[in-house]
Every structure is written in structure tokens, then in C-alpha cells.
Short mmCIF file of C-alpha atoms and ligand atoms in Angstrom, two decimals:
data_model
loop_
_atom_site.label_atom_id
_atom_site.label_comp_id
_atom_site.label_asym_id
_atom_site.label_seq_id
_atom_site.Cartn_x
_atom_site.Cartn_y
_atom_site.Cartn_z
CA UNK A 1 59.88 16.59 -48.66
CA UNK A 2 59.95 18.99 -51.81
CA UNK A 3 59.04 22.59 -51.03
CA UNK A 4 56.40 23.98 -52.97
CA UNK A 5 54.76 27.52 -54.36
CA UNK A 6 51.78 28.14 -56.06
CA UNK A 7 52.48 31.93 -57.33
CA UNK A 8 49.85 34.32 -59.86
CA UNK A 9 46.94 32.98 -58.21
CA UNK A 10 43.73 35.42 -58.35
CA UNK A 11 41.51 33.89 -55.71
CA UNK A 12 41.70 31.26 -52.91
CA UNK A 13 38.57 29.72 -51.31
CA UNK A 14 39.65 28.39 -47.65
CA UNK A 15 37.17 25.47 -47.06
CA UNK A 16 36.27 26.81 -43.80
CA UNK A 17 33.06 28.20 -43.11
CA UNK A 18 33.95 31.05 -41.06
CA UNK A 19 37.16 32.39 -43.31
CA UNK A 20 38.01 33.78 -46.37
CA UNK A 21 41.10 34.74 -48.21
CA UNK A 22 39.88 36.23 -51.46
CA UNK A 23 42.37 37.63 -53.40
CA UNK A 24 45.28 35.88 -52.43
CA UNK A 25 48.40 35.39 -54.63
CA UNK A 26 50.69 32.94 -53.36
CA UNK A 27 50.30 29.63 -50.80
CA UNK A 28 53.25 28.11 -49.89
CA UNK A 29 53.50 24.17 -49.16
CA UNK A 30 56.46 22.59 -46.70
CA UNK A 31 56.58 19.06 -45.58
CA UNK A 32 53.19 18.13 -47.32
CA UNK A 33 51.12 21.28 -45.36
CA UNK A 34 50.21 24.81 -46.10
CA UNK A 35 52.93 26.39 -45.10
CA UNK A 36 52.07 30.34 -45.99
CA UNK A 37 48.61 31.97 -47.76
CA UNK A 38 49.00 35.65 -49.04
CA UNK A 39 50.30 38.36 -51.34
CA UNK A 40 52.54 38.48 -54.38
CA UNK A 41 55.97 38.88 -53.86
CA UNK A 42 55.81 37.51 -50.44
CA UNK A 43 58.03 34.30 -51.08
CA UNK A 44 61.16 34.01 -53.47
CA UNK A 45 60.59 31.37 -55.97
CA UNK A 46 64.49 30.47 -55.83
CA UNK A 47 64.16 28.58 -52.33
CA UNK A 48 61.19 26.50 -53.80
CA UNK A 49 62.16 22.70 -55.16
CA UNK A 50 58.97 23.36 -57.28
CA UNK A 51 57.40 25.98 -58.43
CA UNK A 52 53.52 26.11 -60.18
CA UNK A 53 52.38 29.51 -61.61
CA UNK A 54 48.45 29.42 -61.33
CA UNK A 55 48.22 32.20 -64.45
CA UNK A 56 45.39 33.87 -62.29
CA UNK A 57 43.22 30.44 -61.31
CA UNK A 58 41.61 29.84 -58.16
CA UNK A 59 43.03 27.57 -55.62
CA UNK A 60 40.37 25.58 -53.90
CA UNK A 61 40.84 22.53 -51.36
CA UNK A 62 40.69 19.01 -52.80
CA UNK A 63 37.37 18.09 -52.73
CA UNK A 64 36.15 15.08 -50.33
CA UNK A 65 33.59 12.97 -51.41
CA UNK A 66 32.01 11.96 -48.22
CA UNK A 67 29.50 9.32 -50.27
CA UNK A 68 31.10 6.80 -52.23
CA UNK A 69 30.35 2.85 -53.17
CA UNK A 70 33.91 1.52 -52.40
CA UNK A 71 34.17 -2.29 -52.45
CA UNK A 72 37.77 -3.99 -53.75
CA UNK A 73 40.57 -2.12 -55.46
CA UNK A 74 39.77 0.35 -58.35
CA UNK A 75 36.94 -1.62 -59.50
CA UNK A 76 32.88 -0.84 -58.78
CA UNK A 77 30.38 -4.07 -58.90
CA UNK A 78 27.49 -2.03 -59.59
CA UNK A 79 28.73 -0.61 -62.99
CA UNK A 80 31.31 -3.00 -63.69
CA UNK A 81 33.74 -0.46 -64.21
CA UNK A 82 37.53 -0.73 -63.06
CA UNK A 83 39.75 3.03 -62.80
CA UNK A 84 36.96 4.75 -61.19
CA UNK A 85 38.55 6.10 -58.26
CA UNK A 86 41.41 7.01 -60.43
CA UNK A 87 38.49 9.09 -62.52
CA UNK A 88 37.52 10.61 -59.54
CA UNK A 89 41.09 12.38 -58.77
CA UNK A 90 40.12 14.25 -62.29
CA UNK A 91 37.64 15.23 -60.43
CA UNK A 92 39.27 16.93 -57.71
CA UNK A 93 38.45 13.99 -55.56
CA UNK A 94 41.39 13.85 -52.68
CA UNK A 95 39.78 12.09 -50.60
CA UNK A 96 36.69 9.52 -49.99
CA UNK A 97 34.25 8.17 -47.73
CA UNK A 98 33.17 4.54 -48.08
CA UNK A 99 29.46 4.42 -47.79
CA UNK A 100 29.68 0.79 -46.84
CA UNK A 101 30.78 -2.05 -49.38
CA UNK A 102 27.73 -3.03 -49.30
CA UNK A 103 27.34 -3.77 -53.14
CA UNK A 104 30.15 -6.45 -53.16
CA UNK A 105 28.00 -8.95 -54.61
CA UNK A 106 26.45 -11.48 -51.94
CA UNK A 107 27.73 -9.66 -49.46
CA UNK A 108 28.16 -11.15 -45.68
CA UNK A 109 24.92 -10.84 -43.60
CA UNK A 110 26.05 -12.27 -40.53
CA UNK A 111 28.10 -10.44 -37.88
CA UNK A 112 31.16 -12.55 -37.94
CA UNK A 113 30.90 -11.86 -42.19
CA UNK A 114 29.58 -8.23 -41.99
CA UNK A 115 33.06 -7.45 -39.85
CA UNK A 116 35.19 -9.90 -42.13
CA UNK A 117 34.15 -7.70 -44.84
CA UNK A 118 34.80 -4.15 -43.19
CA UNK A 119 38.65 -4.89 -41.99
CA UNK A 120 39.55 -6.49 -45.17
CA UNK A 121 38.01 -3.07 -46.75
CA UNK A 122 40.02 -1.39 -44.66
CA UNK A 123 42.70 -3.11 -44.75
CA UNK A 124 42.73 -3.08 -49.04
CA UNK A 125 43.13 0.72 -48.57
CA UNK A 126 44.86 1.61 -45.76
CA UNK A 127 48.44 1.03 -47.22
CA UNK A 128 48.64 4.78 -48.99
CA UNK A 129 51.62 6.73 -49.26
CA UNK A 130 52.01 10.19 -49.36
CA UNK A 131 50.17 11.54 -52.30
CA UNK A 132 47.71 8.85 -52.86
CA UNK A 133 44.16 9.44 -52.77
CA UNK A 134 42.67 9.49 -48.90
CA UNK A 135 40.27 6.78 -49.06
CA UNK A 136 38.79 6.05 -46.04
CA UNK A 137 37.43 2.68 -46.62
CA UNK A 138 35.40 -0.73 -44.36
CA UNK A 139 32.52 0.86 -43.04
CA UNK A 140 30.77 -2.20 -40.68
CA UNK A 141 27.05 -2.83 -42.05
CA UNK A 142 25.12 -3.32 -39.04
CA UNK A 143 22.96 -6.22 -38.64
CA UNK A 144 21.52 -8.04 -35.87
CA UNK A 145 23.74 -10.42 -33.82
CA UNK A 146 26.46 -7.79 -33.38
CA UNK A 147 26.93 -6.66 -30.09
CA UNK A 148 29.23 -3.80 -28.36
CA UNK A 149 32.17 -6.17 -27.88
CA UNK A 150 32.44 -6.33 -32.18
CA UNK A 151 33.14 -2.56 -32.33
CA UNK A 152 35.84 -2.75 -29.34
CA UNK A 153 37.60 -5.51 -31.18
CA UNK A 154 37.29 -3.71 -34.71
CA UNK A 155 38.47 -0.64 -33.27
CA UNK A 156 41.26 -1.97 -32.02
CA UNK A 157 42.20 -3.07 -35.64
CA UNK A 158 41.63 0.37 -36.60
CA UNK A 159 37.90 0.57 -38.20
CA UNK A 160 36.28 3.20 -37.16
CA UNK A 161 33.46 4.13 -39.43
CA UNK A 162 29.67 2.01 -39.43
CA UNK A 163 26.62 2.34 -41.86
CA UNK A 164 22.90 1.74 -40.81
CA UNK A 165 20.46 0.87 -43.14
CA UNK A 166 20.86 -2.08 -44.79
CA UNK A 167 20.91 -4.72 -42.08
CA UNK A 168 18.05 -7.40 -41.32
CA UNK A 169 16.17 -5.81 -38.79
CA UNK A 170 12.35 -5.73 -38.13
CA UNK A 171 12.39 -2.21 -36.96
CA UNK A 172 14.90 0.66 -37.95
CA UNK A 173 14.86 1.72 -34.64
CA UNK A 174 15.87 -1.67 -33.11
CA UNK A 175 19.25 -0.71 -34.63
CA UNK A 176 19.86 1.88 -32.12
CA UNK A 177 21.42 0.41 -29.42
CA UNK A 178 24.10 -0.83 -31.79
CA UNK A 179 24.24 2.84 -33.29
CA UNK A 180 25.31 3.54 -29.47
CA UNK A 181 28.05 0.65 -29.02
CA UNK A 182 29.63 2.07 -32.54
CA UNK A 183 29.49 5.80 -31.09
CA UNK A 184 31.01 4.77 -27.41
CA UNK A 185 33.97 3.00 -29.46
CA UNK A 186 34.30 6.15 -31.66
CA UNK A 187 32.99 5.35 -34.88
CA UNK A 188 31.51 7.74 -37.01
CA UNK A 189 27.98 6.14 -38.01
CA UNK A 190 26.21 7.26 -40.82
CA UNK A 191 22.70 6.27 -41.97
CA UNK A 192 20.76 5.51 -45.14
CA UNK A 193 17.99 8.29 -45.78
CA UNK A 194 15.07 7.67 -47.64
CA UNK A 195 12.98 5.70 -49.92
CA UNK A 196 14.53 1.99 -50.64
CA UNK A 197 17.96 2.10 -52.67
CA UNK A 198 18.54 -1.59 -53.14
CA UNK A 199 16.65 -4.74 -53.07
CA UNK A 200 16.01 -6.28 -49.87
CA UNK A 201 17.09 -2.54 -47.97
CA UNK A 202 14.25 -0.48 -46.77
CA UNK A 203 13.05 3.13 -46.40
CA UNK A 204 14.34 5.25 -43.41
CA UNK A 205 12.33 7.88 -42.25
CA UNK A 206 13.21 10.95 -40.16
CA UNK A 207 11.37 9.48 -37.16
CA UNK A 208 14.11 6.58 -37.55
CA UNK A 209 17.02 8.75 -37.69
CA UNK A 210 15.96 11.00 -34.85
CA UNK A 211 15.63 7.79 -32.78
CA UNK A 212 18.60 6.00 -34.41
CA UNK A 213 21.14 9.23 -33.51
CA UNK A 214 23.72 8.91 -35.99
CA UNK A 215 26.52 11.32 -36.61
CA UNK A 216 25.64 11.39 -40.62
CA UNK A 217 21.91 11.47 -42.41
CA UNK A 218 23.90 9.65 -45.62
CA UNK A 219 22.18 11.56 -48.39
CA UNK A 220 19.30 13.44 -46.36
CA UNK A 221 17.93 14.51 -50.26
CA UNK A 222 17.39 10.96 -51.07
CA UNK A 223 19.41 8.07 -52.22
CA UNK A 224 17.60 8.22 -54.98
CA UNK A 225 14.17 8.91 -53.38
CA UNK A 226 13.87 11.68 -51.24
CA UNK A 227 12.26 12.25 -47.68
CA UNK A 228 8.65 13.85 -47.58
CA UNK A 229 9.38 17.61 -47.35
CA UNK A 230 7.82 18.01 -43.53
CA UNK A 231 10.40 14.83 -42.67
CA UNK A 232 13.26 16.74 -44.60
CA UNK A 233 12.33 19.96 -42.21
CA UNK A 234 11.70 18.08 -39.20
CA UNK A 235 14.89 16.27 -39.41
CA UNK A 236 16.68 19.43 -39.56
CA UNK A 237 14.78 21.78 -37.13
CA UNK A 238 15.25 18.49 -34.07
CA UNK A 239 18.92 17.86 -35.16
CA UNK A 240 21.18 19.54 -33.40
CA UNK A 241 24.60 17.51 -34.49
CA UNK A 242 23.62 15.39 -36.97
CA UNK A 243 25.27 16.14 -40.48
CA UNK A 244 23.00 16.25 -43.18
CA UNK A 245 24.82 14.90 -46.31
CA UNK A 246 23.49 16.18 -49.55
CA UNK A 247 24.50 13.71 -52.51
CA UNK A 248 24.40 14.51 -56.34
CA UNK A 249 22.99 10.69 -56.61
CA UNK A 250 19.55 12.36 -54.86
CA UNK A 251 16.49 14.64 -55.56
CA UNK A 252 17.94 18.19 -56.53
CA UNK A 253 14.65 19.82 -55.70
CA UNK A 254 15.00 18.18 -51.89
CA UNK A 255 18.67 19.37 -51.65
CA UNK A 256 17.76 22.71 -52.09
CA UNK A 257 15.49 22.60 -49.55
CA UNK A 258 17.91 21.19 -47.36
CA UNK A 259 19.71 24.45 -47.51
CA UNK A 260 16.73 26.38 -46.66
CA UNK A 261 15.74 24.58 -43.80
CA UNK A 262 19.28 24.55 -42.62
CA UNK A 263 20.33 28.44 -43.01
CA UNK A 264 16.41 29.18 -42.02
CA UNK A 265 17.38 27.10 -38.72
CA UNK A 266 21.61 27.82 -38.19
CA UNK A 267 22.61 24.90 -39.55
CA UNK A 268 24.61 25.31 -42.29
CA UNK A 269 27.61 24.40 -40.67
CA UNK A 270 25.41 20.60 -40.14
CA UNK A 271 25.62 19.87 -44.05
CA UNK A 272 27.59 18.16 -45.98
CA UNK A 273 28.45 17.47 -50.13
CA UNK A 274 29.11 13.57 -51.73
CA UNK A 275 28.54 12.42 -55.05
CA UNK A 276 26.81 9.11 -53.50
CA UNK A 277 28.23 7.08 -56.35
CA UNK A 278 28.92 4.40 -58.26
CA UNK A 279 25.24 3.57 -58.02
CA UNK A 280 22.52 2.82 -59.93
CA UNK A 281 23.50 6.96 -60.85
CA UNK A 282 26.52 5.79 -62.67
CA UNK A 283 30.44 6.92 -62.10
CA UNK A 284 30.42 10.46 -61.95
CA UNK A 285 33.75 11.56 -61.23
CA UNK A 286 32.42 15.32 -61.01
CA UNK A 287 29.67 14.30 -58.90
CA UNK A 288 30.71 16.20 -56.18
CA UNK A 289 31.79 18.89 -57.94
CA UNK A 290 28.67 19.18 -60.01
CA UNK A 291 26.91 19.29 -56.56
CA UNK A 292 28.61 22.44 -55.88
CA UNK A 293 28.01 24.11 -58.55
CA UNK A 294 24.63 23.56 -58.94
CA UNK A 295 23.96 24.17 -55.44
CA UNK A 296 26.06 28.01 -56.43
CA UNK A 297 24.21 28.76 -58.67
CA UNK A 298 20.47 27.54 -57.66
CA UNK A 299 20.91 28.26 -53.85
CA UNK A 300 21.53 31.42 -52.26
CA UNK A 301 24.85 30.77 -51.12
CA UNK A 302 28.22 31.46 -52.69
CA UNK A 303 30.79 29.40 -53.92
CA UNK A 304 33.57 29.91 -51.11
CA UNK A 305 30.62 28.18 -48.86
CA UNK A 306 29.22 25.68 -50.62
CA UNK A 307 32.99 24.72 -51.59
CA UNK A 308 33.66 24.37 -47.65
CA UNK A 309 30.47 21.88 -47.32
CA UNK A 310 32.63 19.58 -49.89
CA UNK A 311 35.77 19.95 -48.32
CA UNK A 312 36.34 21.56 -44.52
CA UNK A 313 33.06 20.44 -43.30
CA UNK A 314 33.41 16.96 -44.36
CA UNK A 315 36.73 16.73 -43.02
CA UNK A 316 35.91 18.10 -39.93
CA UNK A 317 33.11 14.95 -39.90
CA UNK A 318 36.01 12.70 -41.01
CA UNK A 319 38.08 14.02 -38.32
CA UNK A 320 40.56 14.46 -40.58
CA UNK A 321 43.51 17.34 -40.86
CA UNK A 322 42.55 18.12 -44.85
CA UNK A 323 39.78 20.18 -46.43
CA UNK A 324 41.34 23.55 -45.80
CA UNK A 325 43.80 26.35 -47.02
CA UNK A 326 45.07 27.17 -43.71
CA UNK A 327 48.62 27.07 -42.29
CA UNK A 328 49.30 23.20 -41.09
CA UNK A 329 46.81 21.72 -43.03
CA UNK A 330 47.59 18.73 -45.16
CA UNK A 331 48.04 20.29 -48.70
CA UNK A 332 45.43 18.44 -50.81
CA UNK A 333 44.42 21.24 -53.50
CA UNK A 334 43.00 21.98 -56.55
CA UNK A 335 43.70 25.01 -59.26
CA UNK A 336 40.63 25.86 -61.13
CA UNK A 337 39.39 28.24 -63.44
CA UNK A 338 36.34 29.62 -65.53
CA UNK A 339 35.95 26.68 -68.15
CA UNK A 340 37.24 27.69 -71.86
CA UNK A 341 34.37 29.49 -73.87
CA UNK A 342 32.72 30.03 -70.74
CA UNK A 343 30.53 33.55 -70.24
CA UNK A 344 32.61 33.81 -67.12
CA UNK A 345 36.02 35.27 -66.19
CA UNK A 346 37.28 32.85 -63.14
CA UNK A 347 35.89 30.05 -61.33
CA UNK A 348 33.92 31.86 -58.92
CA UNK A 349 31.78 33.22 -61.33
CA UNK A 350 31.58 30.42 -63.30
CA UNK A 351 29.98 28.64 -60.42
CA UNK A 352 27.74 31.31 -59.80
CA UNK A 353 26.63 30.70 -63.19
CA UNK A 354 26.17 27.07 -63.32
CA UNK A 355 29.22 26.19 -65.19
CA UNK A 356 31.66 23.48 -63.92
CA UNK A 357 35.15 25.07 -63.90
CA UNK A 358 38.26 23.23 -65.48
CA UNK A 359 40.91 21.42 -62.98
CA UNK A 360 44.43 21.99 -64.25
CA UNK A 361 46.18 20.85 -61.09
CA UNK A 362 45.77 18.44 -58.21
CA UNK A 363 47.98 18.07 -55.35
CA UNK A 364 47.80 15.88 -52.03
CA UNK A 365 50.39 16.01 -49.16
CA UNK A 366 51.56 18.71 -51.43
CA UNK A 367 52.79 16.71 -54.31
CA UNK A 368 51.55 16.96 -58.07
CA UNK A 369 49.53 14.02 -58.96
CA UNK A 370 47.48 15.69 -61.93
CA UNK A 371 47.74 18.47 -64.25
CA UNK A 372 45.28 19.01 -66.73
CA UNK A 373 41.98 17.11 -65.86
CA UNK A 374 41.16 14.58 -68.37
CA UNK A 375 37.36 14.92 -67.05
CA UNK A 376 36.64 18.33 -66.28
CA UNK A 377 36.22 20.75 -69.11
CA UNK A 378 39.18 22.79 -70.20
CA UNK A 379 40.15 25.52 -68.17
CA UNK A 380 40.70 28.89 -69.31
CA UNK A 381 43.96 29.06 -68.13
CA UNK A 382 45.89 26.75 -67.37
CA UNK A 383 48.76 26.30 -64.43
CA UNK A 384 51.96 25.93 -65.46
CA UNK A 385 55.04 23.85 -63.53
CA UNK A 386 57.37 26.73 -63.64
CA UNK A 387 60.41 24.80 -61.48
CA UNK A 388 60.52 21.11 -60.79
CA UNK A 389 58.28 18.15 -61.90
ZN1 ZN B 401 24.90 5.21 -50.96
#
């Protein structure tokens, strides 16, 4: 595999929590991972294969969208739109988390269907090669009739992730034992949150989830319709592992509050970004990415953190080696800048300021898959392929 430099960069935001590189120069890609973060004039462009100069963006991590409404192929029921997920890498999408397919239209109820449905899922998108979207797709919808023995014998064909809240039960809390099975087997289970999304779904409370113990509150600021603002607190203050997944899809007002409960309590390394689209919301392939920013620039936190709920934090939920600029990480990255005509100079401040910057680069495993973003705004300045390509 091609070597790779990104040179003239003016700021890198690490996607992890507890690090920052600031004004770093030059990252360095080998064999698909980061390979070297630091100064200018620290590598020599000559033993690159290909060489990008950033003109003074930011390199971010691609961002993972840990919400999404996959069902078969590029193609969304819901909207009846085909090329979303395409869409979404102009986004700065590099990766996604299916939510469930639950909106394939009459959709399997029974247990023998609702696991048909999640390996074929699965199965549909599992066949990526290097430099193709992550998509981490066939999410089991659990219903009654399943018992432990379904999510040993899906696990063995390689599904690993389960979603709670749309299944036939009498009682949300009758789900739990099944919750339990999926966790044993090692499945990361996330939950509905909230008022009623679809018809024939119902509301979950934080009473439910605290009893239900999944790894994910899917959407905690409501998917649309938010939790009462005591549940929203409780949830957080009794939760010590649970992620709580903000979603653009949900009440702004709530997801702000999530943050405040969640610094106010030492949880901020507990919550998570997603666009929780295509939904009744629409395709927003800067969902996510208008999450951030709005969350920069109406929160109290700064960009290199809210960046890392979107990308280190849900990768670290996805168990996945991505989401970071650090040395052996898979190199799935974005160059950004201040949008063009923008009151801001770079991408950080833009964000601080409320303004979505412009992509003009995406790479996964390392390779170039887009240059400038047919979605975002125009960037200020804009990378250029100096060597290679
Ligand atoms: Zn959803």
C-alpha cells in the first residue's frame, strides 16, 4: 500500500478525549494507518507515493455516524432515495452504525425473520475493501420468542450488534433478559429513547433503560421526541457505562442539556454524536457534522472535543481501530477549513461560530476517495494532490 503525506497543515484535532495536537504540520500514513503526527519539515516528500498539501486546513478524523437507517444497498425506504450513503462520505461520513433495518418495509416480526433480516444486512455490507465506507450494518430487532441460543448462533456468523425498542413486547422491561443474552454473546445493544418514532413502536423511558442496561441510549435527546428533562438527568446521574448518543434527528434544546448533565456529573467521555437519519428528518449527509458544530458553538465545549464525541468515542463504542489521529490508527480523515466568505479564519473557529466548515479531502485506510465535497460548503482553501492520484 501507497505511502502517504499530508504536509502545510495548520491544526489537527486527535479524536481522543484526553489528547491534543494543535498545531501540527504534517501526518504521515503507511499501510492504511497513521504512521507519524508533527512538525514541518519532519518527513521528505520524495519517499511519499502521494503527496496532499493541506494549504493550512485542519485535519480532523472521519467522522462516524453512530445513528443511521441502513436497510439494502445505497437505497433508504423511508425517503425513497438511492446514493445516500454515498452523500454521506461528502459528509465526512467514514464510517456508520446501523440503527436497525427496521424501516425495510414489512419488516420480519418473528425471531426466525427478525434474524433472517440482520445476517442478510450484514452480510449486504460486509464485503468492503480497503477504502470503502465502514458500515457496520444487521443490527437484530429484538422481539419476543428469541432466546440466548439466537445470539450464540448469530454471533457465530459474525453479527454482533442488537437494537431494543421496537419489538412486540407488553413491557419494555420484559426485554431485558434478552438485552443480557445479546451482552453475554458480545453484542453491542443499543436502545430507542423517547417518545414513539414509528407506528406500532412505543415510548422508552429512563426507568426502562436503567432496567433494560444497554450499552447505547440511541438518541438520549429524542428520536424525534425527547425525554422529560428530570428522566434526561436521571438517566445520566445513575448511568455509569451507558453511552448517551446525541442525534441531530432529536430535540436540540435536550442535547444541550445532555452535555450539562454529563460534564456537571463526569461523563463526557459517556456521549456520543449520530445524525439518526434517513428518517422522517430527511437525508442529511452533514447531520453529524451539523451536530458538532452546533453543539461548538451553543455548548461550552470546544471543537477538538465535541469532534472526538463523533469520531474516537464512537469508535471506541464500536470497538473499532478508527476515529483517531494517533500512530496505528486506521487512517480515515478529513481536511477541513473555515467555509469561503466565512467571518472565520480556519475550521476551529468556524465551529466556534456556528458555521459548518468545507471538506476538501476524505481518506479511509489512507486512500483518497473524495476531494472537494459536493455537500459541504466551499472551503477556504482547498487541499491540493501535490504527488500521486
Ligand atoms: Zn433511529
Amino acid at each position: 500500500m501507497e505511502k502517504v503525506l499530508i504536509k502545510n497543515l495548520g491544526y489537527v484535532i486527535s479524536g481522543d478525549l484526553e489528547k491534543r495536537w494543535g498545531k501540527c504540520s504534517e501526518v504521515a500514513i503507511e499501510s492504511g494507518k497513521v504512521a507519524f503526527v508533527g512538525s514541518a519539515g519532519s518527513c521528505d516528500a520524495s519517499e511519499f507515493d502521494f503527496v496532499v498539501d493541506a494549504m493550512g486546513s485542519t485535519l480532523a478524523p472521519g467522522l462516524i455516524d453512530s445513528h443511521v437507517h441502513i436497510v439494502f444497498g445505497d437505497w433508504t425506504p423511508r425517503q425513497n432515495t438511492i446514493g445516500w450513503i454515498e452523500s454521506y462520505l461528502h459528509g465526512g461520513i467514514t464510517s456508520m452504525m446501523s440503527a436497525s433495518e427496521v424501516h425495510l418495509p414489512n419488516r420480519p416480526k418473528d425471531a426466525a425473520g427478525v434474524k433472517a433480516l440482520a445476517l442478510t444486512a450484514h452480510r449486504c455490507y460486509s464485503c468492503r475493501s480497503a477504502g470503502d465506507q465502514k458500515i457496520h450494518a444487521g443490527s437484530v430487532i429484538l422481539e419476543p420468542g428469541l432466546v440466548a441460543e439466537d445470539f450464540a448462533e448469530l454471533r457465530s456468523q459474525g453479527v454482533w450488534l442488537a437494537k431494543m425498542g421496537f419489538g412486540s413486547f407488553s413491557e419494555n422491561r420484559d426485554a431485558a433478559p434478552l438485552v443480557k443474552s445479546a451482552k453475554d454473546e458480545g453484542f453491542v445493544v443499543m436502545s430507542h429513547t423517547g417518545g414513539v418514532s414509528i407506528p406500532g413502536s412505543r415510548a422508552i423511558t429512563a426507568d426502562d433503560l436503567l432496567s433494560l442496561g444497554v450499552d447505547v441510549a440511541g438518541h438520549v435527546n429524542g428520536g424525534t421526541t425527547a425525554l422529560p428533562e428530570a428522566d434526561l438527568e436521571k438517566l445520566i446521574c445513575e448511568s455509569n457505562e451507558m453511552y448517551f448518543q446525541i442525534s441531530q434527528a432529536g430535540n436540540l434544546r435536550s442535547a444541550l442539556k445532555v452535555l450539562e448533565f454529563a460534564e456537571r456529573e463526569g461523563k463526557l467521555n459517556q456521549v456520543l454524536m449520530s445524525s439518526d437519519t434517513p428518517t422522517g428528518t430527511g437525508v442529511m449527509p452533514l447531520g453529524t457534522l451539523k451536530s458538532v458544530v452546533e453543539l461548538c458553538a451553543l455548548g461550552k465545549l470546544d471543537p477538538d472535543h465535541t469532534w472526538a464525541m463523533a469520531t474516537g468515542l464512537n469508535a471506541k463504542m464500536l470497538r473499532q481501530n478508527t476515529g483517531e489521529i494517533a500512530v496505528g490508527k486506521e487512517a480515515d480523515l478529513l481536511i477541513i477549513d473555515a467555509p469561503s466568505g466565512s467571518a472565520f479564519e480556519d475550521a476551529i473557529s468556524a465551529m466556534k461560530g456556528g458555521d459548518l466548515p468545507g471538506i476538501s479531502g476524505v481518506l479511509i485506510d489512507g486512500l483518497w476517495r473524495v476531494g472537494r465535497s459536493r455537500n459541504t460548503p466551499l472551503a477556504r482553501n482547498l487541499a491540493l494532490i501535490e504527488k500521486g492520484g
